[in-house]
Coordinates of C-alpha atoms in Angstrom, one line a residue:
X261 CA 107.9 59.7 90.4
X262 CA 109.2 56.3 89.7
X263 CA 111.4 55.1 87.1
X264 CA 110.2 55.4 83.7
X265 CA 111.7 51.8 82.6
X266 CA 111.1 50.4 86.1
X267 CA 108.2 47.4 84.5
X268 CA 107.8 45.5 88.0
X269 CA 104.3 45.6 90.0
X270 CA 103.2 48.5 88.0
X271 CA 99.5 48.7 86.8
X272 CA 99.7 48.4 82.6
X273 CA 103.0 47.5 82.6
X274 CA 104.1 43.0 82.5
X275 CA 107.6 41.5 81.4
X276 CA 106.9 41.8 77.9
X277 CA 106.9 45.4 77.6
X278 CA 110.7 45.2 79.3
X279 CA 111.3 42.8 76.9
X280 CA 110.1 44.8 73.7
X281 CA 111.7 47.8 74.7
X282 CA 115.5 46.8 74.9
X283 CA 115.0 44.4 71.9
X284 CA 113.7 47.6 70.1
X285 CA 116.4 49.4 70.8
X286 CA 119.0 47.1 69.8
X287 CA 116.8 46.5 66.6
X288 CA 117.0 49.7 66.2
X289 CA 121.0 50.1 67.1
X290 CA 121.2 47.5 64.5
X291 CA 119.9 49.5 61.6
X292 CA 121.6 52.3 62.2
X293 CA 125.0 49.5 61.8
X294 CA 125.8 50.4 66.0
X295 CA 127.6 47.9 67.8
X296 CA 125.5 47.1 71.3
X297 CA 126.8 45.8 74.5
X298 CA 124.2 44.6 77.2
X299 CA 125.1 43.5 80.7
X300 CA 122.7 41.2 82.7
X301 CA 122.9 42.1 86.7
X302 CA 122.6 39.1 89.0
X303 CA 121.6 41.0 92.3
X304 CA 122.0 38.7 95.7
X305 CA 119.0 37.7 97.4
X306 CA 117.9 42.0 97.0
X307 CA 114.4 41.9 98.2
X308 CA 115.9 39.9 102.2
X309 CA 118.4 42.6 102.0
X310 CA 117.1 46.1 102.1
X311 CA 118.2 48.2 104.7
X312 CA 115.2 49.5 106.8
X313 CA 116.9 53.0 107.8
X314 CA 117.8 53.6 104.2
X315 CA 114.6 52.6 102.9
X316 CA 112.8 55.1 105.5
X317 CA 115.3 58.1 104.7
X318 CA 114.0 57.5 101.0
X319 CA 110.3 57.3 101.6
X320 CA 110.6 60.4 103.4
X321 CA 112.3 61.9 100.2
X322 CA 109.8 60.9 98.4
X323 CA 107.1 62.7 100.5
X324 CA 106.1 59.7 102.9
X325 CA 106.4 62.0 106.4
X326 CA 104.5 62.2 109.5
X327 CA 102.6 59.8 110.5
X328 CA 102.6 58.1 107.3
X329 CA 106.6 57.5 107.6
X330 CA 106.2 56.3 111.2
X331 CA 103.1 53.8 110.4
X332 CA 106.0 52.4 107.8
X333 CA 109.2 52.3 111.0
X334 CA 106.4 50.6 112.4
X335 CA 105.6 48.4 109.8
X336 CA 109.2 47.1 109.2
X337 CA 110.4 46.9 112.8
X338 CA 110.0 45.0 115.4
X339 CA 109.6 41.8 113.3
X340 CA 111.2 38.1 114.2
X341 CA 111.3 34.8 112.5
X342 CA 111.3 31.2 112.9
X343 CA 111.1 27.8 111.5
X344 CA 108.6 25.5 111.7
X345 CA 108.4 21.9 111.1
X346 CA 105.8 19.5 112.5
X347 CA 105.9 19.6 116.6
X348 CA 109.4 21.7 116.2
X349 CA 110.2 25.3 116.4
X350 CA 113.2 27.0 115.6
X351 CA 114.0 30.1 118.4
X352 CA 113.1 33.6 117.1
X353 CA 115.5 35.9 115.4
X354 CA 115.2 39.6 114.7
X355 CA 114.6 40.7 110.9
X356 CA 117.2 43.5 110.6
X357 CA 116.6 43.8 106.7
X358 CA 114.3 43.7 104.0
X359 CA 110.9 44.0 102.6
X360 CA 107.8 41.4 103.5
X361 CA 108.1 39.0 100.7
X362 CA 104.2 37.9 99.8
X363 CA 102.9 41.0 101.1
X364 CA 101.1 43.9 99.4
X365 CA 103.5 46.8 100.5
X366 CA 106.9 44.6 99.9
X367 CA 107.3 44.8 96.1
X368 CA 106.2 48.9 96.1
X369 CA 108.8 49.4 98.5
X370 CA 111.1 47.2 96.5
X371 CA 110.9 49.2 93.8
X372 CA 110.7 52.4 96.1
X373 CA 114.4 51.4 96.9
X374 CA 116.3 51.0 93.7
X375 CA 113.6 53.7 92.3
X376 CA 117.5 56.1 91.8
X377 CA 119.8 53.2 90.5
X378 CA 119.4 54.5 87.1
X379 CA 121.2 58.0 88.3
X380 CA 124.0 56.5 89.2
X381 CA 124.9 55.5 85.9
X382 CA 126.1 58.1 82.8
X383 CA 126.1 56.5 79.4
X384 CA 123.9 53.3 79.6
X385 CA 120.1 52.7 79.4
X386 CA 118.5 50.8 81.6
X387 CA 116.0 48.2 82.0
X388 CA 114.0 47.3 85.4
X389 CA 111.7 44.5 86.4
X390 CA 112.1 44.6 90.2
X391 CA 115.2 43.0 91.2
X392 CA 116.3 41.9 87.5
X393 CA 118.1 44.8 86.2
X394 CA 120.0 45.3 82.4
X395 CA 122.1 47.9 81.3
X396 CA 123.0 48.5 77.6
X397 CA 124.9 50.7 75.6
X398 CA 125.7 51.2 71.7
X399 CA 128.2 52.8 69.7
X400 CA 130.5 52.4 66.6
X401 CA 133.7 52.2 68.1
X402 CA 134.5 48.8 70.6
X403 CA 136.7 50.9 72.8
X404 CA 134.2 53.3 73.7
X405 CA 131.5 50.5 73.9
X406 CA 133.7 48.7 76.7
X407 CA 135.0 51.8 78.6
X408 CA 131.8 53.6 79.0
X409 CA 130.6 50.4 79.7
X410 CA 133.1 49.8 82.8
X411 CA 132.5 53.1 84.1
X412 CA 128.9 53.1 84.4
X413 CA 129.0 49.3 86.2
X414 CA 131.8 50.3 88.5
X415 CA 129.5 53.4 89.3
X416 CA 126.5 50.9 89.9
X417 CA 128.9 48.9 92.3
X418 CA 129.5 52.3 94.6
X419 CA 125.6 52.1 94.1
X420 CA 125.2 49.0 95.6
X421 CA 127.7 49.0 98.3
X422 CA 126.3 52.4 99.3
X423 CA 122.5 50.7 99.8
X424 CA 123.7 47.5 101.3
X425 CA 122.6 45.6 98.0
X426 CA 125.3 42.7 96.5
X427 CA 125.8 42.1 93.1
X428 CA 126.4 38.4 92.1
X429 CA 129.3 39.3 89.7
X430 CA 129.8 35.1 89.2
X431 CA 126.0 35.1 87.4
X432 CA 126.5 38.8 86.0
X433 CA 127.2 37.9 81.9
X434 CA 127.2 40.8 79.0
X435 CA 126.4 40.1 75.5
X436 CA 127.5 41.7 72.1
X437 CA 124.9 42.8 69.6
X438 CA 126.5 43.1 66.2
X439 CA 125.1 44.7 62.6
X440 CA 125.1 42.0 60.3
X441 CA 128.0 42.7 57.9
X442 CA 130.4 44.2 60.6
X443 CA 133.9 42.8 60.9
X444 CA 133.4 40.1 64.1
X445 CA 136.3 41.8 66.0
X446 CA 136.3 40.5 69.7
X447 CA 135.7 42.5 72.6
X448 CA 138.1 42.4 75.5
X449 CA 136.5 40.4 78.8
X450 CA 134.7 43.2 80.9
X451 CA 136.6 43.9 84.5
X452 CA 134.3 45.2 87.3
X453 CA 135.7 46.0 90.7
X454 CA 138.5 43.8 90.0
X455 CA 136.4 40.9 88.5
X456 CA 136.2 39.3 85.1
X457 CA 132.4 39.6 83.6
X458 CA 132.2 36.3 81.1
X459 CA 130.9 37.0 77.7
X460 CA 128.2 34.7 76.5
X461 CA 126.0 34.4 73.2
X462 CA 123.1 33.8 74.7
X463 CA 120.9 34.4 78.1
X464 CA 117.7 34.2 79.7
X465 CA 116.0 37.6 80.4
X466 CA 112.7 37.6 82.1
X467 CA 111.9 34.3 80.9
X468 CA 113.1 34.7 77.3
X469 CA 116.1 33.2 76.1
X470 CA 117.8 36.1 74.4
X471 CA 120.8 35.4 71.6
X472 CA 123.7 38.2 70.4
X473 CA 121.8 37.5 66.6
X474 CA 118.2 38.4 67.7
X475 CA 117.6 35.3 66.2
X476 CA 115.5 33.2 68.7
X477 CA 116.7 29.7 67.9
X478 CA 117.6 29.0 71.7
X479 CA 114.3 30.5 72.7
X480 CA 112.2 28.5 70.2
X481 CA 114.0 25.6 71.4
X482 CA 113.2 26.2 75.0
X483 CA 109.8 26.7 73.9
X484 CA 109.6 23.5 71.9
X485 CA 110.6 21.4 74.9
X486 CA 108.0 22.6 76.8
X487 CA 105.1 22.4 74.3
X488 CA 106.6 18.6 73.7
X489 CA 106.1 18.0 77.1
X490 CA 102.4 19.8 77.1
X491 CA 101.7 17.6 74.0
X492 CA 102.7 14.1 75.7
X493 CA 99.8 15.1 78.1
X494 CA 97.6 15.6 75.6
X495 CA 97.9 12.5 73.9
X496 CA 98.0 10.3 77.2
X497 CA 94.8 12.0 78.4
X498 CA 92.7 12.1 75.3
X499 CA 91.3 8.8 75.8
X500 CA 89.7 10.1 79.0
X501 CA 89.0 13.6 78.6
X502 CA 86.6 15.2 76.8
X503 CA 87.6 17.9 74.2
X504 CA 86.5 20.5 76.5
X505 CA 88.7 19.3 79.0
X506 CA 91.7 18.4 76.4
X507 CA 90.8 22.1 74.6
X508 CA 91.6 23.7 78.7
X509 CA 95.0 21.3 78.9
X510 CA 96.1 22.7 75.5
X511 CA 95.6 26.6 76.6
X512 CA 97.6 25.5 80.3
X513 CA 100.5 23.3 79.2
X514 CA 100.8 24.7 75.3
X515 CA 98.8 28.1 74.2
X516 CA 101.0 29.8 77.2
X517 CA 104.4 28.8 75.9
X518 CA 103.2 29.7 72.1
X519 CA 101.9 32.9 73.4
X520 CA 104.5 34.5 75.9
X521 CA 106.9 37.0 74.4
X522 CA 105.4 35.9 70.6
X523 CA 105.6 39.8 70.1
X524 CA 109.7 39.5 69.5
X525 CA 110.4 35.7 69.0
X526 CA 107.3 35.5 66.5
X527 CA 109.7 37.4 63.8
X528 CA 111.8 34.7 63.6
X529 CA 112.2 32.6 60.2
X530 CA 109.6 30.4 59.5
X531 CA 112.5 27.4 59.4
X532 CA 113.1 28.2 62.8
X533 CA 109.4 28.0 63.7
X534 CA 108.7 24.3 61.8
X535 CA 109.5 22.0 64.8
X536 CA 106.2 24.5 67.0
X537 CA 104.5 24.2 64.4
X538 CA 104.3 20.6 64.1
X539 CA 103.5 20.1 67.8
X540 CA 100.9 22.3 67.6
X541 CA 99.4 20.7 64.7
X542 CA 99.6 17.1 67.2
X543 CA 98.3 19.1 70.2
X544 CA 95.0 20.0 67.9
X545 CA 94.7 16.4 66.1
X546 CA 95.4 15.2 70.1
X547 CA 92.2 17.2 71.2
X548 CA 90.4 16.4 68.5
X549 CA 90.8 12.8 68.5
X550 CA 91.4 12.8 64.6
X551 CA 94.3 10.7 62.8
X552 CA 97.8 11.2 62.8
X553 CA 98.0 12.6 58.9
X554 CA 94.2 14.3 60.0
X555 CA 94.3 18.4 57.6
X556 CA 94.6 20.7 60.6
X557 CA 93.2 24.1 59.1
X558 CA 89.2 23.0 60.3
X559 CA 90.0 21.8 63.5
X560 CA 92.3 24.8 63.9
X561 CA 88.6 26.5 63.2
X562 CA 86.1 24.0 64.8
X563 CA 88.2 24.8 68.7
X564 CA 88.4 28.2 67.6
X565 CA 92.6 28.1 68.5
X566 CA 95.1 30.2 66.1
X567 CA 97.7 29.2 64.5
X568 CA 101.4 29.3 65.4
X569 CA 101.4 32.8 62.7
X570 CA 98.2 34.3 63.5
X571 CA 99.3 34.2 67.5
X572 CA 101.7 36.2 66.5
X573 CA 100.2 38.7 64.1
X574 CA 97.2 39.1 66.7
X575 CA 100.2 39.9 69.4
X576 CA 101.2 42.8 67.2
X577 CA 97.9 44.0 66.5
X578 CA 97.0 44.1 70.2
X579 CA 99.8 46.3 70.4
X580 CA 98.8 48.5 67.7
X581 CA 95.6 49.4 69.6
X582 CA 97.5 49.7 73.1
X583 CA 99.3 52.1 71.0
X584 CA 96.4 54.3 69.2
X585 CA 94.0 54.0 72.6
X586 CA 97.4 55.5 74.6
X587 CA 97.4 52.4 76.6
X588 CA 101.1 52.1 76.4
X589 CA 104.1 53.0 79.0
X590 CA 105.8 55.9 78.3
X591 CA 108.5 54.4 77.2
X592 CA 106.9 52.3 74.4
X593 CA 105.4 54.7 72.7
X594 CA 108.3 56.4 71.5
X595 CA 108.7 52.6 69.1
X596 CA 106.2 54.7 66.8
X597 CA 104.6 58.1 65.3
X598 CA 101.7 59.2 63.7
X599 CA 101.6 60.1 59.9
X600 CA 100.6 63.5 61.3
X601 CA 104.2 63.7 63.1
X602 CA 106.2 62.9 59.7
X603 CA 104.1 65.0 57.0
X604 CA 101.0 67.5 56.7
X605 CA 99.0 66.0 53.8
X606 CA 95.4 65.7 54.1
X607 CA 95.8 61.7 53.5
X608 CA 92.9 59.4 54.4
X609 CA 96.1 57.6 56.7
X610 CA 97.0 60.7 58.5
X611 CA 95.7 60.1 61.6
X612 CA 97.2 56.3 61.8
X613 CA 100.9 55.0 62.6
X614 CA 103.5 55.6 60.4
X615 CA 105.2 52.6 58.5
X616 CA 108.9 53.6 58.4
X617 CA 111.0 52.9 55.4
X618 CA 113.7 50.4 56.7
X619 CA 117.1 49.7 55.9
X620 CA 117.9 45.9 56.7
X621 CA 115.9 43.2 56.0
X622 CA 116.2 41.9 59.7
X623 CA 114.5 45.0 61.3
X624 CA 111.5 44.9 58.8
X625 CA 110.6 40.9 60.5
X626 CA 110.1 42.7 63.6
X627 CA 107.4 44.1 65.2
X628 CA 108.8 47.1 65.3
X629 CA 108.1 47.4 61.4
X630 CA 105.2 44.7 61.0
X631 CA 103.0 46.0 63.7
X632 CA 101.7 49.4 61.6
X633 CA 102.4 47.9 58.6
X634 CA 99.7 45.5 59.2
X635 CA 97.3 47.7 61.8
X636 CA 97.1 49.7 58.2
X637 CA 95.7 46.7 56.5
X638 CA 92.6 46.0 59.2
X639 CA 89.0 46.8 58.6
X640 CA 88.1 50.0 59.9
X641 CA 85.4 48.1 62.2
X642 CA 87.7 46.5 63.9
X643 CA 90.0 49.1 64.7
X644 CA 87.4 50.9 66.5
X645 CA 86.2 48.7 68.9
X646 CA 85.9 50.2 72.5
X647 CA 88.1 48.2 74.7
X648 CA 91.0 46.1 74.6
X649 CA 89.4 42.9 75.5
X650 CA 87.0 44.0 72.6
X651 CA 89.4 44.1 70.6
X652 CA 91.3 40.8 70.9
X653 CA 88.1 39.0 70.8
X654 CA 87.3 40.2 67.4
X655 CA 90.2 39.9 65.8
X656 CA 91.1 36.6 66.9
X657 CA 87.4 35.9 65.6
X658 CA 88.8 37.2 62.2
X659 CA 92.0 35.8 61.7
X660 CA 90.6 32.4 62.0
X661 CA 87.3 33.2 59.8
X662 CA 89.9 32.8 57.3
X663 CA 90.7 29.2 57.9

C-alpha cells in the first residue's frame, strides 16, 4: 500500500538504501551517456503542518473506518499546548495541525500523508525519506530535461497547496548529472510557480554530501573533519583510558563517520581517500598507545578494526547477501540479476549474481559493478551463513585474517 521508494520508518529499509538507489540510477543514466537533473525539495516545517481532516479522509481511503477511524479523530483532536519554563507557564493553545512529533503513530501517519505525492508527478522518479523528498529525471536532450522537469514540480506545487504542505522554494536547489565526455552546455535556471530554483554543484542528501561528478570529494571532506575531530579525543584521552575504553571512543566518534554511506562514497579514488586514511591509521596508533611512525597492519589486527578499504568491501558484501537472502526493498533489487535471468547454461555460477559487462570506467568503481563481482570471489562457507548478523561477523573476521 505505501510508496515503494517511500525509505522513512519502514522495517528493513534506513537512509542508505535511499541513498543507493538514486545514485544507481544516475550511475546508471551515466553509462548509458544520459544527462540527469535532480531537484532537492526543502518542505516547511511538514510534520507541525498536516491537516487533521485531510489526513482522516485519507486513512479512511486507505481502509482505516469505523471505529478505528474515530479512535484516530480522537487521537488528533482535542489537543493544546504550552510552554514551560521554571515556575512559568505559557496559556494553552489549540493544535489545529499536525502529527505528535516523538510519538509512535506520528511518523506512520507522516508518511500515511504524502503516501500519493508521487502520483502527482508524470515524468520524474522519486525518492522519499519522510519529509526529505527528491525528484530526478534523465534524458539526452537539455530542453526536454528542464521542461519535463518544470512540469512535474509545478504539478507537485498544486500538490502541496492542495494538502496544506509549503515548499521552501529559497532551500529547494537542483543539480546536473553529466556523462563524462559530454559537451558542458549550461542549463537555463529552473522557474517554479514564478520562482528561480538556484543550481548548485553540490548538496547534502540524507546526511551525505552529494556532488554533480559522483565524485565524493566534498563528502570525504566532511567526513575527514569529523574523524579529525574524533581523533583529537583520542589522543587527549589515551593517557587515561584504557584501550578498551579508547577501542569504544574510536567506534562512537570515528568507525560511524568511516562507516555511514561507505557503500557509494567508498568507490571513490584512493587519492581522494589518503587524508581518512591517515587519521585512521593515528586513531589506531592513538588506541594503541604505539609511536607516531608505529606499522599499522597488526594493530589493525590485534583490535580486530578494518581498514578504511575493507569497510568498504565488507559494506558491498553485506549487500550482496541482503540481496541473495531477498532481504532487500523492492526497489533495490532490480540494481541486479541472477545468471539464471541472462543465460541457460548449466554453469557452476548460475544460481549467483550476474557481473555486468560495463561501459565506462566510472560505473565499474561502484557498487553497482563491484558488489557481484567480488560476492563471486568469496568462499562458499561464508556465503551460506544463516543470518545477516552471521554473516558480517564472519566476514569481517576474514578480511582482517589477512592482515
Amino acid at each position: 500500500m505505501l510508496y515503494e521508494n517511500q525509505f522513512g520508518f519502514r522495517p528493513k529499509r534506513s537512509t542508505v538504501d535511499a541513498i543507493s538507489k538514486i545514485i544507481a540510477d544516475l550511475s546508471t543514466s551515466n553509462e548509458n551517456r544520459l544527462t540527469s537533473l535532480a531537484v532537492f525539495l526543502d518542505l516547511s516545517k511538514a510534520f507541525d503542518t498536516i491537516d487533521h481532516s485531510i489526513l482522516l479522509y485519507k486513512l479512511e481511503f486507505y481502509g482505516v473506518r469505523g471505529v478505528a477511524l474515530e479512535w484516530f479523530r480522537n487521537y488528533l483532536t482535542d489537543r493544546n499546548q504550552f510552554v514551560s519554563y521554571g515556575d512559568f507557564n505559557s496559556s494553552h493553545h489549540d493544535v489545529a495541525c499536525g502529527v505528535p512529533q516523538g510519538s509512535v503513530l506520528g511518523p506512520l501517519l507522516f508518511i500515511i500523508y504524502t503516501n500519493d505525492l508521487p502520483n502527482s508527478i508524470t515524468h520524474s522518479k522519486s525518492i522519499l525519506f519522510a519529509d526529505d523528498t527528491t525528484i530526478y529525471l534523465s534524458s539526452n536532450n537539455l530542453h526536454t530535461l528542464k521542461t519535463n522537469i518544470e512540469d512535474d514540480m509545478n504539478s507537485l506545487i498544486d500538490w502541496f497547496r492542495a494538502n496544506k504542505l509549503s515548499l521552501n522554494v529559497q532551500k529547494t536547489n537542483f543539480m546536473v548529472f553529466r556523462p563524462t565526455n559530454i559537451v558542458n552546455e549550461d542549463i537555463p535556471m529552473l522557474q517554479i510557480d514564478g520562482q528561480t530554483i538556484h543550481k548548485v554543484n553540490f548538496a547534502k542528501f540524507l546526511g551525505i554530501v552529494v556532488d554533480d561528478e559522483l565524485g565524493w570529494g566534498n563528502h570525504i571532506d566532511l567526513v575527514a573533519k569529523k574523524v579529525a575531530s574524533g581523533a583529537y579525543a583520542i589522543n587527549a584521552a589515551k593517557r587515561y583510558l584504557s584501550v578498551e575504553n579508547l577501542k569504544a571512543l574510536y567506534h562512537s566518534l570515528v568507525h560511524s563517520h568511516l562507516t555511514y554511506g561507505n557503500l557509494v562514497w567508498g568507490s571513490s579514488f584512493k587519492y581522494r581517500q589518503n587524508k581518512l586514511i591517515s587519521l585512521q591509521k593515528k586513531c589506531i596508533r592513538n588506541i594503541c598507545k604505539a609511536p607516531y611512525n608505529q606499522e599499522t597492519t597488526p594493530l589493525f589486527k590485534h583490535l580486530d578494526i578494518p581498514k578504511l578499504n575493507d569497510i568498504f568491501t565488507l559494506q558491498l558484501c553485506k549487500l550482496m547477501y541482503s540481496y541473495t537472502s531477498d532481504l532487500l526493498p523492492p526497489s533495490l533489487k532490480t540494481l541486479f540479476i541472477m545468471n539464471t535471468a541472462v543465460h541457460s547454461h548449466n554453469t557452476r555460477h548460475r544460481h549467483y549474481p550476474h557481473v555486468t559487462t560495463r561501459k565506462t570506467s566510472a560505473i565499474s568503481r561502484t557498487f553497482i559493478h563491484q558488489a557481484p563481482k567480488l560476492w563471486l570471489e568469496l568462499p562458499s562457507n561464508l556465503r551460506q551463513k544463516p543470518t545477516l548478523k552471521a554473516f558480517n561477523y564472519h566476514m569481517k573476521k576474514y578480511l582482517i585474517s589477512f592482515y
